[in-house]
Tab-separated table of C-alpha atoms in Angstrom:
chain	number	residue	atom	x	y	z
K	30	MET	CA	2.546	-0.868	-6.323
K	31	LYS	CA	-0.661	-2.433	-4.211
K	32	LEU	CA	-0.907	-4.148	-7.181
K	33	TYR	CA	2.857	-5.660	-7.633
K	34	ARG	CA	2.683	-6.280	-3.770
K	35	LYS	CA	-0.912	-8.366	-4.183
K	36	LEU	CA	1.251	-9.921	-7.256
K	37	HIS	CA	3.955	-11.177	-4.493
K	38	ASN	CA	1.614	-12.521	-2.328
K	39	LEU	CA	-0.515	-14.593	-4.892
K	40	ALA	CA	3.502	-15.833	-6.063
K	41	ALA	CA	4.159	-16.767	-2.549
K	42	LYS	CA	0.862	-19.239	-2.669
K	43	SER	CA	1.040	-20.063	-6.122
K	44	PRO	CA	3.749	-19.717	-8.138
K	45	PHE	CA	2.325	-21.944	-10.830
K	46	LEU	CA	-1.102	-20.136	-11.207
K	47	VAL	CA	1.105	-16.859	-11.378
K	48	LYS	CA	2.654	-18.613	-14.467
K	49	THR	CA	0.198	-19.539	-16.087
K	50	ALA	CA	-2.031	-16.380	-15.572
K	51	ARG	CA	0.452	-14.583	-16.983
K	52	ASN	CA	0.989	-16.924	-19.994
K	53	ILE	CA	-3.048	-16.884	-20.985
K	54	ILE	CA	-3.487	-12.937	-20.681
K	55	GLY	CA	-0.512	-12.596	-22.463
K	56	SER	CA	-1.431	-14.347	-25.120
K	57	ASP	CA	-2.784	-12.887	-28.311
K	58	ILE	CA	-5.857	-14.908	-28.284
K	59	ILE	CA	-6.681	-13.184	-24.649
K	60	ASN	CA	-4.990	-9.935	-24.984
K	61	ASN	CA	-6.288	-9.391	-28.481
K	62	SER	CA	-9.950	-10.130	-28.193
K	63	PRO	CA	-12.882	-7.586	-27.507
K	64	ILE	CA	-14.008	-8.921	-24.786
K	65	TYR	CA	-10.279	-8.513	-22.633
K	66	GLN	CA	-10.325	-5.334	-23.663
K	67	TYR	CA	-13.574	-4.222	-22.831
K	68	ILE	CA	-12.852	-5.468	-19.275
K	69	ALA	CA	-9.512	-4.198	-19.083
K	70	LEU	CA	-11.311	-0.383	-20.192
K	71	GLN	CA	-14.102	-1.336	-17.618
K	72	ARG	CA	-12.095	-1.300	-14.898
K	73	ALA	CA	-9.435	0.958	-15.677
K	74	GLN	CA	-12.401	3.582	-16.414
K	75	LYS	CA	-14.155	2.531	-12.629
K	76	LEU	CA	-10.367	3.010	-11.170
K	77	HIS	CA	-9.946	6.513	-12.828
K	78	ARG	CA	-13.396	7.382	-11.363
K	79	SER	CA	-13.410	5.609	-7.630
K	80	ARG	CA	-9.925	7.295	-7.220
K	81	PRO	CA	-10.707	11.286	-8.075
K	82	PHE	CA	-6.880	11.316	-5.542
K	83	GLY	CA	-6.195	7.681	-5.325
K	84	LEU	CA	-2.380	7.906	-4.297
K	85	LYS	CA	-1.755	5.262	-1.670
K	86	THR	CA	1.546	4.067	-2.221
K	87	LEU	CA	4.668	6.577	-3.096
K	88	CYS	CA	8.237	5.727	-4.269
K	89	ILE	CA	10.883	7.834	-2.445
K	90	GLU	CA	14.466	7.668	-4.441
K	91	THR	CA	16.856	8.749	-1.968
K	92	THR	CA	20.023	7.928	-4.318
K	93	LEU	CA	20.271	6.687	-7.981
K	94	ALA	CA	23.939	5.294	-6.425
K	95	CYS	CA	24.318	1.892	-7.024
K	96	ASN	CA	27.181	-0.994	-6.310
K	97	ALA	CA	26.502	-3.618	-8.588
K	98	ARG	CA	26.478	-4.017	-12.352
K	99	CYS	CA	23.857	-6.468	-13.022
K	100	ILE	CA	23.551	-7.981	-16.621
K	101	MET	CA	20.062	-7.192	-16.621
K	102	CYS	CA	19.759	-3.959	-15.669
K	103	THR	CA	20.013	-0.474	-18.103
K	104	ARG	CA	22.210	1.206	-16.213
K	105	ARG	CA	25.086	1.736	-18.864
K	106	SER	CA	22.532	2.540	-21.543
K	107	PHE	CA	21.133	5.647	-19.744
K	108	PRO	CA	23.531	7.198	-17.991
K	109	HIS	CA	22.352	9.153	-15.792
K	110	LYS	CA	23.803	12.153	-13.130
K	111	ILE	CA	23.919	10.199	-9.990
K	112	GLY	CA	23.114	12.143	-7.120
K	113	THR	CA	20.814	11.770	-3.629
K	114	MET	CA	17.934	13.469	-2.491
K	115	SER	CA	18.828	16.689	-0.658
K	116	ASP	CA	17.238	16.756	3.002
K	117	ALA	CA	14.756	19.940	1.885
K	118	VAL	CA	13.503	17.729	-0.907
K	119	TYR	CA	12.907	14.872	1.040
K	120	GLN	CA	11.282	16.580	4.115
K	121	LYS	CA	8.482	18.246	1.357
K	122	THR	CA	7.520	14.667	0.042
K	123	LEU	CA	6.865	13.662	3.125
K	124	ASN	CA	5.037	16.283	4.172
K	125	GLU	CA	2.925	16.515	1.323
K	126	ALA	CA	2.560	12.891	1.298
K	127	LYS	CA	1.236	12.967	4.870
K	128	ASP	CA	-1.014	15.753	4.189
K	129	ILE	CA	-2.759	14.073	1.391
K	130	GLY	CA	-3.458	10.352	3.085
K	131	VAL	CA	-0.725	8.693	1.988
K	132	LYS	CA	0.320	5.309	4.372
K	133	GLU	CA	3.128	3.458	2.807
K	134	LEU	CA	6.017	4.411	1.181
K	135	GLY	CA	9.004	2.985	-0.767
K	136	LEU	CA	11.883	4.085	0.023
K	137	SER	CA	14.021	3.177	-3.098
K	138	VAL	CA	12.975	3.119	-7.069
K	139	TYR	CA	16.724	2.565	-9.180
K	140	GLY	CA	19.397	2.989	-6.992
K	141	GLU	CA	20.656	0.952	-4.060
K	142	PRO	CA	19.651	2.386	-1.103
K	143	LEU	CA	22.034	1.736	1.442
K	144	LEU	CA	24.472	3.627	0.091
K	145	ASP	CA	22.934	6.697	1.007
K	146	PRO	CA	24.542	7.569	3.981
K	147	LYS	CA	21.392	9.484	5.543
K	148	PHE	CA	19.364	6.068	5.001
K	149	VAL	CA	18.654	5.249	8.820
K	150	GLN	CA	17.776	8.994	9.593
K	151	ARG	CA	15.380	9.181	6.084
K	152	ALA	CA	14.288	5.906	7.936
K	153	THR	CA	13.452	7.215	11.047
K	154	LEU	CA	11.835	10.572	10.233
K	155	ALA	CA	9.061	8.513	7.784
K	156	ASP	CA	8.242	6.561	10.772
K	157	LYS	CA	8.384	9.580	13.473
K	158	LEU	CA	5.603	10.881	10.678
K	159	GLY	CA	3.864	8.053	11.026
K	160	PHE	CA	4.231	6.062	7.670
K	161	GLN	CA	4.690	2.745	7.260
K	162	PHE	CA	7.927	1.837	4.930
K	163	TYR	CA	9.954	-0.467	2.718
K	164	PHE	CA	12.395	-0.874	0.457
K	165	PHE	CA	14.456	-3.059	-2.270
K	166	SER	CA	18.350	-3.669	-1.868
K	167	ASN	CA	21.003	-5.803	-3.334
K	168	ALA	CA	21.544	-6.179	0.936
K	169	SER	CA	25.578	-6.060	0.821
K	170	LEU	CA	25.486	-3.615	2.339
K	171	LEU	CA	23.026	-4.347	5.390
K	172	THR	CA	25.135	-4.651	8.327
K	173	GLU	CA	24.209	-5.258	11.870
K	174	SER	CA	24.429	-2.580	12.905
K	175	LEU	CA	22.091	-1.150	10.507
K	176	ALA	CA	19.918	-3.623	10.388
K	177	ARG	CA	19.375	-3.449	14.180
K	178	GLN	CA	18.643	0.430	13.958
K	179	LEU	CA	15.733	-0.119	11.180
K	180	LEU	CA	14.456	-3.070	13.065
K	181	GLN	CA	13.623	-0.598	16.028
K	182	LEU	CA	11.264	1.571	13.473
K	183	PRO	CA	7.244	0.196	14.090
K	184	GLY	CA	7.341	1.607	10.390
K	185	PHE	CA	9.628	-0.611	9.137
K	186	THR	CA	7.438	-3.636	8.027
K	187	SER	CA	9.131	-5.768	4.527
K	188	VAL	CA	12.509	-5.901	2.522
K	189	TYR	CA	13.166	-6.959	-1.099
K	190	PHE	CA	16.053	-8.511	-1.568
K	191	SER	CA	17.218	-9.030	-5.118
K	192	ILE	CA	19.261	-12.082	-5.363
K	193	ASN	CA	19.290	-13.187	-8.852
K	194	GLY	CA	21.299	-16.359	-8.424
K	195	PHE	CA	22.841	-19.110	-6.111
K	196	SER	CA	26.148	-20.393	-6.813
K	197	LYS	CA	28.881	-17.929	-6.290
K	198	LYS	CA	30.061	-18.346	-10.106
K	199	THR	CA	26.346	-17.496	-11.316
K	200	TYR	CA	25.847	-14.887	-8.996
K	201	GLU	CA	28.517	-13.053	-9.256
K	202	GLU	CA	28.770	-13.316	-12.525
K	203	ILE	CA	25.214	-12.014	-12.865
K	204	MET	CA	25.014	-9.184	-10.033
K	205	VAL	CA	28.733	-7.969	-10.722
K	206	GLY	CA	30.707	-6.474	-8.477
K	207	LEU	CA	28.871	-8.415	-5.313
K	208	ASP	CA	30.630	-10.757	-3.154
K	209	ARG	CA	27.688	-13.897	-3.150
K	210	ASP	CA	29.130	-15.149	0.424
K	211	LYS	CA	28.587	-11.828	1.597
K	212	VAL	CA	25.437	-11.132	0.851
K	213	PHE	CA	24.002	-14.385	1.935
K	214	ALA	CA	25.591	-14.090	5.214
K	215	ASN	CA	23.914	-10.587	5.853
K	216	VAL	CA	20.511	-11.986	4.578
K	217	LEU	CA	20.688	-14.727	6.814
K	218	ARG	CA	22.238	-12.503	10.199
K	219	PHE	CA	19.309	-10.267	9.025
K	220	LEU	CA	16.367	-13.472	9.855
K	221	GLU	CA	18.643	-14.457	13.173
K	222	LEU	CA	17.607	-10.524	14.085
K	223	ILE	CA	14.295	-10.331	13.323
K	224	LYS	CA	13.439	-13.192	14.885
K	225	GLU	CA	15.604	-11.789	17.888
K	226	SER	CA	13.784	-9.040	17.815
K	227	ASN	CA	10.200	-10.426	17.973
K	228	ARG	CA	9.246	-8.301	14.533
K	229	ARG	CA	7.047	-9.489	11.943
K	230	ILE	CA	9.074	-8.017	8.696
K	231	LYS	CA	7.925	-9.571	5.637
K	232	VAL	CA	11.011	-11.089	3.613
K	233	ILE	CA	10.862	-11.287	0.208
K	234	ILE	CA	13.446	-13.202	-1.953
K	235	ASP	CA	13.350	-11.497	-5.850
K	236	CYS	CA	14.943	-12.857	-8.601
K	237	VAL	CA	14.477	-11.838	-12.016
K	238	VAL	CA	14.351	-15.115	-13.977
K	239	PHE	CA	16.437	-15.768	-17.280
K	240	GLU	CA	18.735	-17.500	-19.526
K	241	LYS	CA	21.953	-17.593	-16.864
K	242	ASN	CA	20.533	-18.456	-13.743
K	243	ILE	CA	17.030	-20.207	-15.041
K	244	HIS	CA	18.796	-23.424	-14.158
K	245	GLU	CA	19.349	-22.707	-10.808
K	246	VAL	CA	15.885	-21.212	-9.720
K	247	LYS	CA	15.159	-25.050	-7.833
K	248	ASP	CA	18.058	-24.410	-5.588
K	249	ILE	CA	17.306	-20.854	-4.839
K	250	LYS	CA	13.817	-21.578	-4.202
K	251	ARG	CA	14.791	-24.710	-1.480
K	252	PHE	CA	17.117	-22.529	-0.320
K	253	TRP	CA	15.495	-19.484	0.615
K	254	HIS	CA	11.765	-21.636	1.603
K	255	SER	CA	14.041	-23.361	3.982
K	256	LYS	CA	15.022	-20.687	6.053
K	257	GLU	CA	12.557	-19.251	9.061
K	258	GLY	CA	11.684	-15.901	8.159
K	259	VAL	CA	11.222	-15.703	4.419
K	260	ASP	CA	7.948	-15.037	3.199
K	261	THR	CA	8.095	-15.482	-0.179
K	262	VAL	CA	10.525	-15.936	-3.172
K	263	TYR	CA	9.173	-14.270	-6.079
K	264	PHE	CA	10.809	-15.472	-9.741
K	265	PRO	CA	9.547	-11.892	-11.834
K	266	VAL	CA	10.502	-12.680	-15.601
K	267	ILE	CA	12.267	-9.698	-17.693
K	268	ARG	CA	10.288	-7.043	-18.987
K	269	ASN	CA	11.424	-4.737	-21.838
K	270	ARG	CA	11.480	-1.837	-19.708
K	271	GLY	CA	9.591	0.814	-22.029
K	272	GLY	CA	10.876	-0.629	-24.933
K	273	THR	CA	14.724	0.474	-23.949
K	274	ARG	CA	17.742	-2.003	-24.279
K	275	LEU	CA	18.638	-4.195	-21.222
K	276	ASP	CA	22.581	-4.261	-20.600
K	277	ILE	CA	22.231	-8.305	-21.070
K	278	GLU	CA	21.417	-7.209	-24.802
K	279	ALA	CA	24.354	-5.203	-24.718
K	280	ASP	CA	26.359	-8.424	-24.496
K	281	SER	CA	24.592	-10.474	-26.838
K	282	ASP	CA	22.568	-12.987	-24.574
K	283	LYS	CA	19.687	-14.123	-25.637
K	284	VAL	CA	16.443	-12.426	-23.516
K	285	GLU	CA	13.260	-14.371	-23.379
K	286	PHE	CA	10.985	-11.567	-22.441
K	287	SER	CA	7.988	-11.356	-20.246
K	288	PRO	CA	4.620	-12.547	-22.310
K	289	LEU	CA	2.990	-9.483	-21.491
K	290	SER	CA	6.095	-7.767	-22.874
K	291	LYS	CA	4.895	-8.791	-26.527
K	292	LYS	CA	5.338	-6.428	-29.699
K	293	ASN	CA	3.193	-5.633	-32.187
K	294	ARG	CA	-0.277	-6.152	-30.442
K	295	LYS	CA	-3.220	-4.393	-28.915
K	296	LEU	CA	-2.269	-1.645	-25.830
K	297	HIS	CA	-4.391	-1.771	-23.169
K	298	PRO	CA	-4.648	1.557	-20.814
K	299	CYS	CA	-1.968	1.136	-17.752
K	300	ARG	CA	-3.123	0.579	-14.502
K	301	TYR	CA	0.349	1.956	-13.383
K	302	LEU	CA	-1.354	5.666	-13.815
K	303	TRP	CA	-3.698	4.898	-10.802
K	304	GLU	CA	-1.517	3.363	-8.833
K	305	GLY	CA	1.520	5.381	-7.365
K	306	ILE	CA	4.272	8.357	-8.640
K	307	PHE	CA	8.098	7.841	-8.145
K	308	VAL	CA	10.089	11.030	-6.714
K	309	TYR	CA	13.541	10.426	-8.105
K	310	TRP	CA	16.716	11.802	-6.170
K	311	ASN	CA	16.492	15.550	-7.587
K	312	GLY	CA	12.590	16.295	-6.989
K	313	ASP	CA	11.157	15.129	-10.658
K	314	VAL	CA	8.518	12.497	-10.827
K	315	GLY	CA	8.421	10.271	-12.855
K	316	VAL	CA	4.885	7.818	-13.152
K	317	CYS	CA	5.626	4.275	-14.072
K	318	CYS	CA	8.095	2.010	-13.332
K	319	GLU	CA	8.985	0.526	-16.736
K	320	ASP	CA	10.492	4.124	-17.184
K	321	ASN	CA	12.638	4.377	-13.890
K	322	ALA	CA	15.045	3.695	-16.254
K	323	ALA	CA	15.437	5.931	-18.747
K	324	ARG	CA	13.204	8.390	-16.992
K	325	ARG	CA	11.457	9.783	-20.359
K	326	ILE	CA	7.788	10.866	-18.730
K	327	VAL	CA	8.416	13.058	-15.789
K	328	VAL	CA	5.149	15.032	-15.301
K	329	GLY	CA	6.367	17.693	-12.364
K	330	ASN	CA	8.890	18.253	-9.943
K	331	ILE	CA	8.503	18.197	-6.401
K	332	ALA	CA	10.839	20.776	-5.274
K	333	ASN	CA	8.416	23.681	-7.386
K	334	GLN	CA	4.990	21.659	-7.189
K	335	SER	CA	3.028	19.949	-5.300
K	336	LEU	CA	2.475	16.879	-5.102
K	337	ALA	CA	-0.957	16.954	-4.713
K	338	ASP	CA	-1.329	19.155	-8.031
K	339	ILE	CA	1.597	16.825	-10.198
K	340	TRP	CA	-1.011	13.666	-9.442
K	341	ASN	CA	-3.713	15.477	-10.451
K	342	GLY	CA	-2.145	18.119	-12.671
K	343	PRO	CA	-2.593	18.602	-16.304
K	344	LYS	CA	0.641	16.303	-17.757
K	345	MET	CA	-1.087	13.393	-15.650
K	346	ASN	CA	-4.207	13.586	-16.555
K	347	SER	CA	-4.034	13.979	-19.889
K	348	LEU	CA	-1.670	10.952	-20.166
K	349	ARG	CA	-4.648	9.459	-18.376
K	350	LYS	CA	-7.579	10.565	-20.932
K	351	LEU	CA	-5.480	9.017	-23.834
K	352	HIS	CA	-5.056	5.453	-22.098
K	353	LEU	CA	-8.791	5.820	-21.653
K	354	ASP	CA	-9.954	6.891	-24.619
K	355	GLY	CA	-7.477	4.168	-26.503
K	356	LYS	CA	-4.710	6.112	-27.993
K	357	ARG	CA	-1.891	4.630	-25.736
K	358	ALA	CA	-0.216	3.731	-29.357
K	359	MET	CA	-0.157	7.217	-30.186
K	360	HIS	CA	2.387	8.428	-27.515
K	361	PRO	CA	5.879	7.942	-28.249
K	362	VAL	CA	6.553	6.089	-24.935
K	363	CYS	CA	3.400	4.475	-23.970
K	364	GLY	CA	2.797	3.033	-27.627
K	365	LYS	CA	5.844	4.040	-29.408
K	366	GLN	CA	8.084	2.311	-27.199
K	367	CYS	CA	6.402	0.080	-24.348
K	368	SER	CA	4.738	-2.817	-25.034
K	369	TYR	CA	4.033	-3.921	-21.961
K	370	ASN	CA	0.480	-4.152	-20.884
K	371	THR	CA	-0.259	-4.278	-17.094
K	372	ALA	CA	-2.485	-7.468	-16.186
K	373	TRP	CA	-5.991	-6.673	-15.228
K	374	LEU	CA	-6.377	-9.370	-13.093
K	375	PHE	CA	-8.056	-7.352	-9.757
K	376	GLN	CA	-10.990	-5.763	-9.503
K	377	SER	CA	-10.301	-1.929	-9.234
K	378	ALA	CA	-11.074	-0.833	-5.473
């Protein structure tokens, strides 16, 4: 998650640099070179040694429900039981996160967080316990009343709005079930409320780029960069989501994946194993954002285990060891399904 935030910041300053770096590191000549393999392994080992606990950011999924059916999502391919986190599991997660020194929370994983009827109460509790928090949202439910309540919480620091199109036609063909005009109005009103409140809230417009919307990238960039209060307009490329079938593939639409998701090449240690974890609505704990749809790698359940024991437990450590030993390819998901290589662009802290 820290890496994810760094990439967003870098993308805001130089999107061309990020795209160039992604293409270079994703190229076979770099990815498969002994020098880059050595660098990736050395940095992974340093990260492992320097962070005996290391959990700085924790993402909590208070609900898996979503009111959109985005065509590049994987929800149809993995129809999990939809539910909302219990108060007991949420409270336990926060208490244990505080005990082990977590400072920042992501209050969303794979659902639309504002569908949680207790979202404001949960955010308020996180704020009272001293956490900073952020969340991802499609903004369709971000009413003025809800926005005002959130802006009263000092711990609320940033929000990522998923807006995957500019024109009404393109937006609604991609983010099926949502009203483009209503969403844009909600975000614009939110920006006004931030200014009125004299708060410093980081606002990121996040648009996944692929064939259906690439012709609107300039319009998206121009429109949102012109709005006071928008910090970043970020354009991530579609990844292979741990080798899972994307919903867009089910519609036989052409998909061009990120160059970091190429198949049949050398796999490096994945730094997600040292960056943070995800607590799903039912208490299950996952380790990889690429696997948040399929949920094949579950390392524990917060309802009957402590957060510390899960993070430093045998399942996590055996997975890390496999990666550090250069045996990632042997893992049924990390090696046999997922082809995504996290870029070791930043020196380990």
